[in-house]
mmCIF file of C-alpha atoms and ligand atoms in Angstrom:
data_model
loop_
_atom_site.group_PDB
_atom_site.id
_atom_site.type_symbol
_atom_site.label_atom_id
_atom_site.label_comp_id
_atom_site.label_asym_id
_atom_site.label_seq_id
_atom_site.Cartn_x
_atom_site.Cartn_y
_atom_site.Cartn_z
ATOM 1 C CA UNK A 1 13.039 10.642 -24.584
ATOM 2 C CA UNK A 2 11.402 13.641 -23.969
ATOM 3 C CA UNK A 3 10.158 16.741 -26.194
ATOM 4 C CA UNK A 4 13.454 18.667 -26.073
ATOM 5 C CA UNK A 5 15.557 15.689 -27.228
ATOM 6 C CA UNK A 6 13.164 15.670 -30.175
ATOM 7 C CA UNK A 7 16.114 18.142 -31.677
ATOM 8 C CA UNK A 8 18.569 15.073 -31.560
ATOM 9 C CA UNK A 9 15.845 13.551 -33.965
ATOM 10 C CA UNK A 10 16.643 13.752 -38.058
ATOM 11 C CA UNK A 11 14.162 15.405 -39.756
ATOM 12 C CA UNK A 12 13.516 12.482 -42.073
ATOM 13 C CA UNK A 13 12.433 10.279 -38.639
ATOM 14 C CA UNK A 14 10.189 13.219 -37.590
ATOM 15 C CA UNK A 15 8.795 13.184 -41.166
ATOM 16 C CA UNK A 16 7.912 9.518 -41.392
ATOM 17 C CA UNK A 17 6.564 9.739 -37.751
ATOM 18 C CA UNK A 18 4.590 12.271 -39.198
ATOM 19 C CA UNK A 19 3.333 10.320 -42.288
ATOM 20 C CA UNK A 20 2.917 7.375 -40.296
ATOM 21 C CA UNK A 21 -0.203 9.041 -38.537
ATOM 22 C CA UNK A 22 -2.093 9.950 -41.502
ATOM 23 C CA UNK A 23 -4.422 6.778 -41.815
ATOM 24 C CA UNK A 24 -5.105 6.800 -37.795
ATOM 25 C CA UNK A 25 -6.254 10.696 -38.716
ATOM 26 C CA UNK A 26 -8.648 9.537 -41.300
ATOM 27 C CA UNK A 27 -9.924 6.681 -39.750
ATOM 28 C CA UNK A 28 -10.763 8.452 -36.969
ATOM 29 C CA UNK A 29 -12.089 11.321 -38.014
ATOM 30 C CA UNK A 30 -15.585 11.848 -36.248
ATOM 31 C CA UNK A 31 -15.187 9.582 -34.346
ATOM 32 C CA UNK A 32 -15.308 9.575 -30.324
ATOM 33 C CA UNK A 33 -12.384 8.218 -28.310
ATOM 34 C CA UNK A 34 -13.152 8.294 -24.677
ATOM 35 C CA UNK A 35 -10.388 8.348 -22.260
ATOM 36 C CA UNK A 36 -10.054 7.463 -18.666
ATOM 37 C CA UNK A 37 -6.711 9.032 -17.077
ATOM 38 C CA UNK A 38 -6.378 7.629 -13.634
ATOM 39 C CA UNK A 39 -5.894 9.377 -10.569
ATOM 40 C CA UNK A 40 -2.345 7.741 -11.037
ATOM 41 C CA UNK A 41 -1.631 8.601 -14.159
ATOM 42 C CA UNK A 42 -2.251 12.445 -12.913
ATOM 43 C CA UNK A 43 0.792 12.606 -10.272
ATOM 44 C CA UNK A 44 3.977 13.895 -12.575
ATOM 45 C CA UNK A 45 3.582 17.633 -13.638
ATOM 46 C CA UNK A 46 5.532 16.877 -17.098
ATOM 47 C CA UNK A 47 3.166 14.470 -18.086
ATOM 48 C CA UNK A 48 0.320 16.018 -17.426
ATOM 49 C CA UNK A 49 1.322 18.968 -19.458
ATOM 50 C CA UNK A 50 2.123 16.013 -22.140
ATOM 51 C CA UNK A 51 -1.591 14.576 -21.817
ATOM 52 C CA UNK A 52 -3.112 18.274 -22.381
ATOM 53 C CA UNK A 53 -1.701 18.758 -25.679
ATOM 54 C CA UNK A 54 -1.995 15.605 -26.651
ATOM 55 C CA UNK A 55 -5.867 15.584 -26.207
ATOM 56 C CA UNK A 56 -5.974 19.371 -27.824
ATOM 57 C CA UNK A 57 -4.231 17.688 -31.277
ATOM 58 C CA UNK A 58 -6.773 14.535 -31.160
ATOM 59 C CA UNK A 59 -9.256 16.997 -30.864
ATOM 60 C CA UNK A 60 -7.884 19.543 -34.036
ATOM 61 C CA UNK A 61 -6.927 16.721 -35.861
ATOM 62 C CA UNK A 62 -11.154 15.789 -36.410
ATOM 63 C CA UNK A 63 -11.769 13.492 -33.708
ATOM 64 C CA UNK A 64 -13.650 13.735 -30.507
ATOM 65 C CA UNK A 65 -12.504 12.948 -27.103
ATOM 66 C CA UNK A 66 -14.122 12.795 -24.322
ATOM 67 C CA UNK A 67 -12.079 12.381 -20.565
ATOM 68 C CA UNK A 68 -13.325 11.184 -17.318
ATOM 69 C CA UNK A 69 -10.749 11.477 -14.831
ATOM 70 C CA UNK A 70 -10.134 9.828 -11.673
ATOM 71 C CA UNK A 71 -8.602 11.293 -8.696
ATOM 72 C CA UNK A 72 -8.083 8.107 -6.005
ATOM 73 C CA UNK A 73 -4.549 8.636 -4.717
ATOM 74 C CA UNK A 74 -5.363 12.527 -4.650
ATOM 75 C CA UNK A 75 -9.024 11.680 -3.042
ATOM 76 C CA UNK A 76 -6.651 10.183 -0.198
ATOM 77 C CA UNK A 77 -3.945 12.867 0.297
ATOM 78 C CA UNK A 78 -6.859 15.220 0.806
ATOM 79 C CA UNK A 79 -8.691 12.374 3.776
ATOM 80 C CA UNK A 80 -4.857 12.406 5.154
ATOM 81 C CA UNK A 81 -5.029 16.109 5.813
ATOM 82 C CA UNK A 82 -8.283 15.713 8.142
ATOM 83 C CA UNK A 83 -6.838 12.660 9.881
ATOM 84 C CA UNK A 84 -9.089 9.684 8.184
ATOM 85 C CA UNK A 85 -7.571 6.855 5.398
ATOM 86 C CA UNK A 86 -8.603 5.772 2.664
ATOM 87 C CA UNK A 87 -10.406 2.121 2.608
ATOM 88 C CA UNK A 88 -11.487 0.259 -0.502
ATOM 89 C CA UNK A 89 -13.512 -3.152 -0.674
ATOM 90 C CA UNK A 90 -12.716 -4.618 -4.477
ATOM 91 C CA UNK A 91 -11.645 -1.532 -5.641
ATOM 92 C CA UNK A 92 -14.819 0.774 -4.340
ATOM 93 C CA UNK A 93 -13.694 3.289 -1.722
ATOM 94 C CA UNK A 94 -16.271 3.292 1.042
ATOM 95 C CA UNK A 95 -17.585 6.791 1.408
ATOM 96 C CA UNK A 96 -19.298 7.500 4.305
ATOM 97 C CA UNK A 97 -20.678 11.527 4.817
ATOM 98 C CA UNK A 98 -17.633 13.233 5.067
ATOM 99 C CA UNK A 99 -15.426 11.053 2.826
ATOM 100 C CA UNK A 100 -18.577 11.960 -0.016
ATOM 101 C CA UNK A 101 -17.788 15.804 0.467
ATOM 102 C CA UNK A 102 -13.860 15.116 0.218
ATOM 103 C CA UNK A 103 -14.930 13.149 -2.962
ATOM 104 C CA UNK A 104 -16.917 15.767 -4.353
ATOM 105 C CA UNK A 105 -14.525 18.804 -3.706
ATOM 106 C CA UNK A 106 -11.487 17.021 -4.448
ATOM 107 C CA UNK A 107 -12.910 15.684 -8.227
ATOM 108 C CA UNK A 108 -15.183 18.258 -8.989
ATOM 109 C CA UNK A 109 -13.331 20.976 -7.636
ATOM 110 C CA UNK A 110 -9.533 20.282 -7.791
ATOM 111 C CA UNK A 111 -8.555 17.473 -10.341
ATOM 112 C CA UNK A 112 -11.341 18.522 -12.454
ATOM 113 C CA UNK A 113 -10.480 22.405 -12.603
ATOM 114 C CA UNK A 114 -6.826 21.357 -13.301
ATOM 115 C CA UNK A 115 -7.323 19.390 -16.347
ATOM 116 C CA UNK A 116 -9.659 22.125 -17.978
ATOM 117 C CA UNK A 117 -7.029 24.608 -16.877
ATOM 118 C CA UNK A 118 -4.230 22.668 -18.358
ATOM 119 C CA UNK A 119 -5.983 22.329 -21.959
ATOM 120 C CA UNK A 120 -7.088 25.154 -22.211
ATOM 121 C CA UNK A 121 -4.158 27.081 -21.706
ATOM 122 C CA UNK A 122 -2.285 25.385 -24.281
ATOM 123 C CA UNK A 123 -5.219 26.452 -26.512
ATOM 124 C CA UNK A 124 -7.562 23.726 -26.503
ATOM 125 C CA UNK A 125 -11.710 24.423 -25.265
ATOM 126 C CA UNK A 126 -12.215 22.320 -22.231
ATOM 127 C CA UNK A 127 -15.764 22.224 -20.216
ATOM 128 C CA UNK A 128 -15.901 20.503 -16.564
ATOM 129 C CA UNK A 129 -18.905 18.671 -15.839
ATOM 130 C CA UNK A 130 -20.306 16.202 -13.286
ATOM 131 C CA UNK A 131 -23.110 13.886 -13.284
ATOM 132 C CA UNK A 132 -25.527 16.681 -12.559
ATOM 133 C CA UNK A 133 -24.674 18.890 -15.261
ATOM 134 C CA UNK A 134 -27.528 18.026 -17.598
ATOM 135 C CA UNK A 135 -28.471 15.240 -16.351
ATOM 136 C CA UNK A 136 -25.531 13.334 -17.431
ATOM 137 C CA UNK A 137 -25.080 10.274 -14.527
ATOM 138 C CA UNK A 138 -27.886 9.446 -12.759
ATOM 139 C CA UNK A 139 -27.059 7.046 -10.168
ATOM 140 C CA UNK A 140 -28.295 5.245 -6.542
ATOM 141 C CA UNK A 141 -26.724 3.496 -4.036
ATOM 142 C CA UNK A 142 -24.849 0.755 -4.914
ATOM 143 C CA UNK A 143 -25.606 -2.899 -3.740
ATOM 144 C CA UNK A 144 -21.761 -4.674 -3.519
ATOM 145 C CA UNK A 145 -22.270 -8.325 -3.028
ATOM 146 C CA UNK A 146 -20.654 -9.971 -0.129
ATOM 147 C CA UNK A 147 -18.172 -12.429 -1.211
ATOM 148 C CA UNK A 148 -17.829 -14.248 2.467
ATOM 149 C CA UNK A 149 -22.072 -14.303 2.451
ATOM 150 C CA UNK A 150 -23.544 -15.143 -0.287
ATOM 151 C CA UNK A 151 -26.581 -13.297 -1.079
ATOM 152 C CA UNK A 152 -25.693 -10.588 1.406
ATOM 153 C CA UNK A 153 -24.636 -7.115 0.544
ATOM 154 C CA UNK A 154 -22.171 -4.527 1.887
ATOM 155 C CA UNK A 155 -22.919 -1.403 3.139
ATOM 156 C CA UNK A 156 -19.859 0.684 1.607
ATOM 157 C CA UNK A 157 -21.931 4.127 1.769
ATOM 158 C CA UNK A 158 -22.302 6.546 -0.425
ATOM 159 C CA UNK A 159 -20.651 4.555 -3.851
ATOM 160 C CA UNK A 160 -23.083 4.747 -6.891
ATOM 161 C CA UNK A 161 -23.773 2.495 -9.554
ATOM 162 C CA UNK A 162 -25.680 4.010 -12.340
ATOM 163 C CA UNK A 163 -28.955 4.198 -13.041
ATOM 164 C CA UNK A 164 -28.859 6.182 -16.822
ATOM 165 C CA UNK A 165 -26.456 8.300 -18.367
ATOM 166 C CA UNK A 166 -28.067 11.366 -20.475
ATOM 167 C CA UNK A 167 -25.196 12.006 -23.338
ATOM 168 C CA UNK A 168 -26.932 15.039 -24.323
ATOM 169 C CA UNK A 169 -24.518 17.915 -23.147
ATOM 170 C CA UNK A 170 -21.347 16.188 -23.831
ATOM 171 C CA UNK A 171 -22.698 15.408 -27.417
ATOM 172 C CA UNK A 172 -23.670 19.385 -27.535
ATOM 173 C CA UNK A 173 -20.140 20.298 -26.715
ATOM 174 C CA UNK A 174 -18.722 17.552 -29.092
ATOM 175 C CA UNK A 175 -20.794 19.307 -31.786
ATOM 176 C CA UNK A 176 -18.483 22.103 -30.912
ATOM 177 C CA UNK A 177 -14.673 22.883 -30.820
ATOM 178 C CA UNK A 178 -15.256 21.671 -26.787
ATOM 179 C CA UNK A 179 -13.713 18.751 -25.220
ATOM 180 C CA UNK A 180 -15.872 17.807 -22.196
ATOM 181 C CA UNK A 181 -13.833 16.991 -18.644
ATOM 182 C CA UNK A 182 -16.113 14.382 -16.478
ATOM 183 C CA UNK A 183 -16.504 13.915 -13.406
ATOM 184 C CA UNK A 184 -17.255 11.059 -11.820
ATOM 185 C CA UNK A 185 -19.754 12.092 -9.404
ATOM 186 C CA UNK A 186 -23.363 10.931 -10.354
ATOM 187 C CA UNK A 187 -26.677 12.201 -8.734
ATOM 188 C CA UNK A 188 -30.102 10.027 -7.018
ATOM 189 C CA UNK A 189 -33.137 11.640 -8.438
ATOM 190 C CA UNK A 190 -33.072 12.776 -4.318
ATOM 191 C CA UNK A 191 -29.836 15.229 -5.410
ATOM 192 C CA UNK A 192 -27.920 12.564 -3.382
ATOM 193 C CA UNK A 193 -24.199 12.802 -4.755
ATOM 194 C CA UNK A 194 -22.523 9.357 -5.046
ATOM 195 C CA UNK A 195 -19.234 8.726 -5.850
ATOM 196 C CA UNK A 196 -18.601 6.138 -8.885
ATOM 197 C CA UNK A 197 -15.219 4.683 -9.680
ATOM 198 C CA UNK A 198 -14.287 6.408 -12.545
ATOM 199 C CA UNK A 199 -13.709 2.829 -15.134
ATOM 200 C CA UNK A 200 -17.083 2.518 -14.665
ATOM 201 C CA UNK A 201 -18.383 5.693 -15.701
ATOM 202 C CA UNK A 202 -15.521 5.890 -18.816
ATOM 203 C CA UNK A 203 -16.923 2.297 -19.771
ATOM 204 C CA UNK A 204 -20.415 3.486 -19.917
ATOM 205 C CA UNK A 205 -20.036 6.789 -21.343
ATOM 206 C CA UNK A 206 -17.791 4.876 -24.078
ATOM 207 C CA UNK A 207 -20.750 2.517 -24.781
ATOM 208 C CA UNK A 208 -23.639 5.508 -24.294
ATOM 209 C CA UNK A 209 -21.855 7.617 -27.011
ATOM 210 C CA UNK A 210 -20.938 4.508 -29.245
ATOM 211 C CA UNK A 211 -17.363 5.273 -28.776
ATOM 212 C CA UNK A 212 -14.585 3.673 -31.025
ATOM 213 C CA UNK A 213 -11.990 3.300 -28.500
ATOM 214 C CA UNK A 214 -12.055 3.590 -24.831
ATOM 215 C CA UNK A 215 -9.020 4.099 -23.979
ATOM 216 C CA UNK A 216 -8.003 3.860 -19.826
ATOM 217 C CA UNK A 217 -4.689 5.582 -18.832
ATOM 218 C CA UNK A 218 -3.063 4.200 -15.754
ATOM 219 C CA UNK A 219 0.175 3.522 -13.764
ATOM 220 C CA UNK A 220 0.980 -0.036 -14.688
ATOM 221 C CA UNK A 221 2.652 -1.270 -18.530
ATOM 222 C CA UNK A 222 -0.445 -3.116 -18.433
ATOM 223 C CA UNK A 223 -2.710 -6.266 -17.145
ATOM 224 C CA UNK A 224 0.160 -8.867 -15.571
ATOM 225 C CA UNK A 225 -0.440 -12.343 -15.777
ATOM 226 C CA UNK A 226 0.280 -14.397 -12.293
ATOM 227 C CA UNK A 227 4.128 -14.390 -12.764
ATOM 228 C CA UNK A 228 3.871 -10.522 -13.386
ATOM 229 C CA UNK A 229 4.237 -11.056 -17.363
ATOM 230 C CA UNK A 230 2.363 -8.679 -19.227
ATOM 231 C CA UNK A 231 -0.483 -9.531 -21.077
ATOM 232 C CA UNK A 232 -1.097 -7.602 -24.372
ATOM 233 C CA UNK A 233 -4.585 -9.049 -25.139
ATOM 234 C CA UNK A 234 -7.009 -10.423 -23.227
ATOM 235 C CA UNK A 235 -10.573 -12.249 -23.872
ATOM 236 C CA UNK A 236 -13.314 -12.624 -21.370
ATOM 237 C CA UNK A 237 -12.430 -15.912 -21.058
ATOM 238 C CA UNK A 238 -9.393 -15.312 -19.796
ATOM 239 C CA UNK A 239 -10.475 -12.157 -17.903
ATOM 240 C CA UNK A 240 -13.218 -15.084 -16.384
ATOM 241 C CA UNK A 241 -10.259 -16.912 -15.321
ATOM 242 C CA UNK A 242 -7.928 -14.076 -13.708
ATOM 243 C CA UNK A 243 -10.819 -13.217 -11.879
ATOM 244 C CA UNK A 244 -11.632 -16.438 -10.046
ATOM 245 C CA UNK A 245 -7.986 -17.173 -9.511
ATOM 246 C CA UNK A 246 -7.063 -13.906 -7.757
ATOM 247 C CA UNK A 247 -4.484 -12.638 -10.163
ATOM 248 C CA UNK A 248 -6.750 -9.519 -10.851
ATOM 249 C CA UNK A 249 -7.249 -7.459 -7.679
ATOM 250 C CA UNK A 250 -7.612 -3.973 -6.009
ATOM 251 C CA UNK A 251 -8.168 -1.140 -8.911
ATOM 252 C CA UNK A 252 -7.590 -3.151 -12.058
ATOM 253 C CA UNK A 253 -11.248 -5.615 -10.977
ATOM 254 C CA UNK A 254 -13.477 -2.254 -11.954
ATOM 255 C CA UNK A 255 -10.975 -1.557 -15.030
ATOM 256 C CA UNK A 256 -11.343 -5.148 -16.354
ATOM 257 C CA UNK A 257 -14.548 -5.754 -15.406
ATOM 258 C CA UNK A 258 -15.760 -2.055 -17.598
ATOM 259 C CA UNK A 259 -13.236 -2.394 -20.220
ATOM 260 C CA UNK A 260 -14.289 -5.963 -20.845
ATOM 261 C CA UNK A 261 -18.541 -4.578 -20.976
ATOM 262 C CA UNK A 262 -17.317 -1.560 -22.723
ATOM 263 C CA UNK A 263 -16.068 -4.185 -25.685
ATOM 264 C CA UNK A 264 -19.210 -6.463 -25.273
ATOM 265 C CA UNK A 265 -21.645 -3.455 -25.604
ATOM 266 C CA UNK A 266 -19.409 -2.376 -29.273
ATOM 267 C CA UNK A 267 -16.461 -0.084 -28.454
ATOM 268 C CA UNK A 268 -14.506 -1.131 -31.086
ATOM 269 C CA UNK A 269 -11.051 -1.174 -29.386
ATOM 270 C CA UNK A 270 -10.287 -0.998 -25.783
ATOM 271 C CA UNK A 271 -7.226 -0.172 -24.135
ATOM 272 C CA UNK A 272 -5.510 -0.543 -20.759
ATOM 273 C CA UNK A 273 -2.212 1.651 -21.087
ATOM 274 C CA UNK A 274 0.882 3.066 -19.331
ATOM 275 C CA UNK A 275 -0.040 6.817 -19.099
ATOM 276 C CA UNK A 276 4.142 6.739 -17.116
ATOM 277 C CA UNK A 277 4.742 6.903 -21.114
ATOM 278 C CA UNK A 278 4.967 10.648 -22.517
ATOM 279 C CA UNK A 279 2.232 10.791 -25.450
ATOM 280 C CA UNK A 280 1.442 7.486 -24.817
ATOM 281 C CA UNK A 281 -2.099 8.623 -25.680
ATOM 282 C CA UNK A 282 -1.100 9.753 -29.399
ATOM 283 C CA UNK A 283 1.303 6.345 -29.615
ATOM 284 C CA UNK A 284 -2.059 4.599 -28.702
ATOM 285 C CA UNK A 285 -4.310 6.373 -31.306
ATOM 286 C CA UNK A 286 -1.842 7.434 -34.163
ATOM 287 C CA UNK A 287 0.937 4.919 -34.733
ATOM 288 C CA UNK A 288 0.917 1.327 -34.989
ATOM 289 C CA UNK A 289 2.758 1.013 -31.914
ATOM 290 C CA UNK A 290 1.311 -1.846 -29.867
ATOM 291 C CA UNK A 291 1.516 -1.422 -26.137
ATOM 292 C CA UNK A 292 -0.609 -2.470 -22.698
ATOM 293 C CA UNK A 293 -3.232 -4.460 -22.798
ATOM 294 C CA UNK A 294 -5.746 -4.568 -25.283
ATOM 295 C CA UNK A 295 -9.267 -6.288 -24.074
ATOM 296 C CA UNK A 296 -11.470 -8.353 -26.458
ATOM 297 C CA UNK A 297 -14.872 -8.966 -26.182
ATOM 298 C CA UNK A 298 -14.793 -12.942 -26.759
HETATM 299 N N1 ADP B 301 -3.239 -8.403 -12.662
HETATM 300 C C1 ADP B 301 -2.910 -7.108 -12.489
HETATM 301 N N2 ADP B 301 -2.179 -6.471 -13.436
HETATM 302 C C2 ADP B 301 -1.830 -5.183 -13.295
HETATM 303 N N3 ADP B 301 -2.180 -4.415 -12.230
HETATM 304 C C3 ADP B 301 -2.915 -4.974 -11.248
HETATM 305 C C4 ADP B 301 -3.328 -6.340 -11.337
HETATM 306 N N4 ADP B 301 -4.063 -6.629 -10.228
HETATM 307 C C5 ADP B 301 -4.097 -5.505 -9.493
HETATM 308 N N5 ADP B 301 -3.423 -4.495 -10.089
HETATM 309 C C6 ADP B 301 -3.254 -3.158 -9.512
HETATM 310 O O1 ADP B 301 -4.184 -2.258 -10.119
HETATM 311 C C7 ADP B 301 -3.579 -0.961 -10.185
HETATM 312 C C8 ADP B 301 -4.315 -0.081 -11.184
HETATM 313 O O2 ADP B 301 -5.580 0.271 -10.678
HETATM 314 P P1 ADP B 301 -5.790 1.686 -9.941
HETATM 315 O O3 ADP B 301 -4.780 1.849 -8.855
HETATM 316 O O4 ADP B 301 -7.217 1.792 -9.562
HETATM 317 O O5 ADP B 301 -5.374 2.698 -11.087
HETATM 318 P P2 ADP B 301 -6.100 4.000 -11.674
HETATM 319 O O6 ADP B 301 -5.934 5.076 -10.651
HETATM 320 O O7 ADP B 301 -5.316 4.248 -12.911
HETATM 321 O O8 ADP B 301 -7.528 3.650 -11.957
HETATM 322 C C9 ADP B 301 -2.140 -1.270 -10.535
HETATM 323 O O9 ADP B 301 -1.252 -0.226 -10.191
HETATM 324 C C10 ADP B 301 -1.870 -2.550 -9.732
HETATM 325 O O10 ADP B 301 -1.345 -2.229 -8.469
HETATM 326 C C1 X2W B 302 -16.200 4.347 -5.604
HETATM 327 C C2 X2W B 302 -14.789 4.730 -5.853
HETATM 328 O O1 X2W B 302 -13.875 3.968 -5.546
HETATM 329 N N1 X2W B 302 -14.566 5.915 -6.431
HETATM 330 C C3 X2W B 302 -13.237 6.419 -6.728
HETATM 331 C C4 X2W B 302 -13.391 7.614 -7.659
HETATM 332 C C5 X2W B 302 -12.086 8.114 -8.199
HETATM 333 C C6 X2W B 302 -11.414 7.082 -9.082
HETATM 334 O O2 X2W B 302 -11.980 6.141 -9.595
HETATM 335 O O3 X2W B 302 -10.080 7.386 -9.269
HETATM 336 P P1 X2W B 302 -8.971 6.463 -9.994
HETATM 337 O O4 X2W B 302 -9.410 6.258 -11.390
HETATM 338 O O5 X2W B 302 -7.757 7.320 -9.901
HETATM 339 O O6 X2W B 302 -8.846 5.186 -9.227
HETATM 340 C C7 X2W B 302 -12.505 6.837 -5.428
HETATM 341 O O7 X2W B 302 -13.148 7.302 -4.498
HETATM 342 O O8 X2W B 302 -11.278 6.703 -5.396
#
């Protein structure tokens, strides 16, 4: 269904639907919900309109979210255009110099820029920032283990892990009717930019800002098990086990793997979720509709 079939709806449904949300809003209230909306998530026009709003009523309805997008398939339509393709190594694109500026101008610039656009013209107050502004990732080269060598490591360039995350501007613009837009791009105490997959930086903001839910917006109904049979809660135990079996792969190991420290270091819930739904981010936070896959901490 979409929003203009909402008229085929009785007004008694709309009312209950309504009703239904008012514990979520209390609950809530204050609190910080970080999302991370996937580069894949980001590719229909409708439902990006869809995600705008729905983060503008979170944010008028007393709670604070805070998005990090990604950007990956768009990161790669951009390397198409001068001739290179995109290569990952467990989910980490390897960036060499001019894959870095692609990176840069293509989230900071262009995926960024649309999201605060969006919001804010459907009347919401969104800021863009990237790990520089304020200090807010600081990160250095990242050290990928070599899974043929043991004790070896992988030079995939210019990929950051981070060093420290400085919450103090997006908690500055929380304090205020803003909803921050981040980046991830973090920075080497050099001014090296390094591009960070973006679960990673929602999972640590989420844990930096005590966040109550992290919730990460993607292209799949949710983790599959090894027959494809979606799982709608996972522990680390399991998570241990997907892992060493193979069943996890690609994008979803740096999803699991910073959902799953996300709910270790106290987000209280953490979500992997369709974002093909419309509003599947208000379903998430405002109804006790139970969809993709929720990750536990034990
Ligand atoms: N066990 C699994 N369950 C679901 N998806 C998986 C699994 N293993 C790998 N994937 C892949 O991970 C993808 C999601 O990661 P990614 O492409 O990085 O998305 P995003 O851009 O939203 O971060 C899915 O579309 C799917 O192809
Ligand atoms: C190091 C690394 O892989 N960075 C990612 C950053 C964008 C991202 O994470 O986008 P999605 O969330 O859409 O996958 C990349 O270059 O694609």
């Amino acid at each position: 269904m979409n929003d203009d079939d909402l008229t085929a709806v009785s007004p008694q449904i709309k009312a209950q639907i309504l009703a239904e949300a008012l514990p979520y809003i209390r609950n809530f209230h204050g609190k910080t919900i970080v999302i991370k909306y996937g580069g894949n998530a980001m590719t229909d026009e409708r439902l990006k309109h869809g995600f705008a709003r729905d983060v503008i009523l979170l944010k008028l309805v007393g709670m604070n979210p805070v998005v990090v997008h990604g950007g990956g398939p768009q990161i790669d339509n951009a390397l198409k255009k001068i001739g290179k393709q995109g290569t990952f190594v467990q989910g980490m694109r390897i960036t060499d110099e001019e894959t870095m500026e692609v990176v840069e101008w293509v989230l900071g610039g262009e995926v960024q820029q649309d999201i605060v656009m969006l919001i804010n013209h459907y009347g919401g107050q969104a800021v863009g920032l990237t790990g520089k502004d304020g200090g807010l990732i600081r990160a250095r080269r990242m050290q990928m283990p070599d899974r043929e060598k043991p004790g070896q490591f992988l030079d995939i360039g210019f990929v950051g892990e981070i060093d420290a995350i400085n919450p103090a501007v997006v908690k500055a613009l929380q304090d205020d009717a803003f909803i921050p837009i981040i980046s991830p791009i973090g920075f080497g105490q050099d001014g090296q930019a390094y591009n960070i997959n973006a679960d990673v930086v929602a999972g640590k903001i989420a844990e930096i800002l005590k966040a109550e839910k992290l919730i990460m917006m993607t292209n799949i109904a949710g983790v599959q098990d090894k027959q494809g049979n979606l799982v709608t809660d996972l522990s680390a135990r399991e998570i241990d086990e997907m892992f060493a079996d193979g069943t996890i792969s690609g994008g979803m190991l740096p999803k699991i793997s910073s959902a799953l420290d996300a709910a270790k270091s106290g987000v209280n819930t953490v979500h992997i979720i369709d974002g093909r739904i419309e509003h599947s981010l208000l379903l998430e936070v405002l109804t006790e509709q139970a969809f993709g896959t929720m990750i536990r901490s034990h």
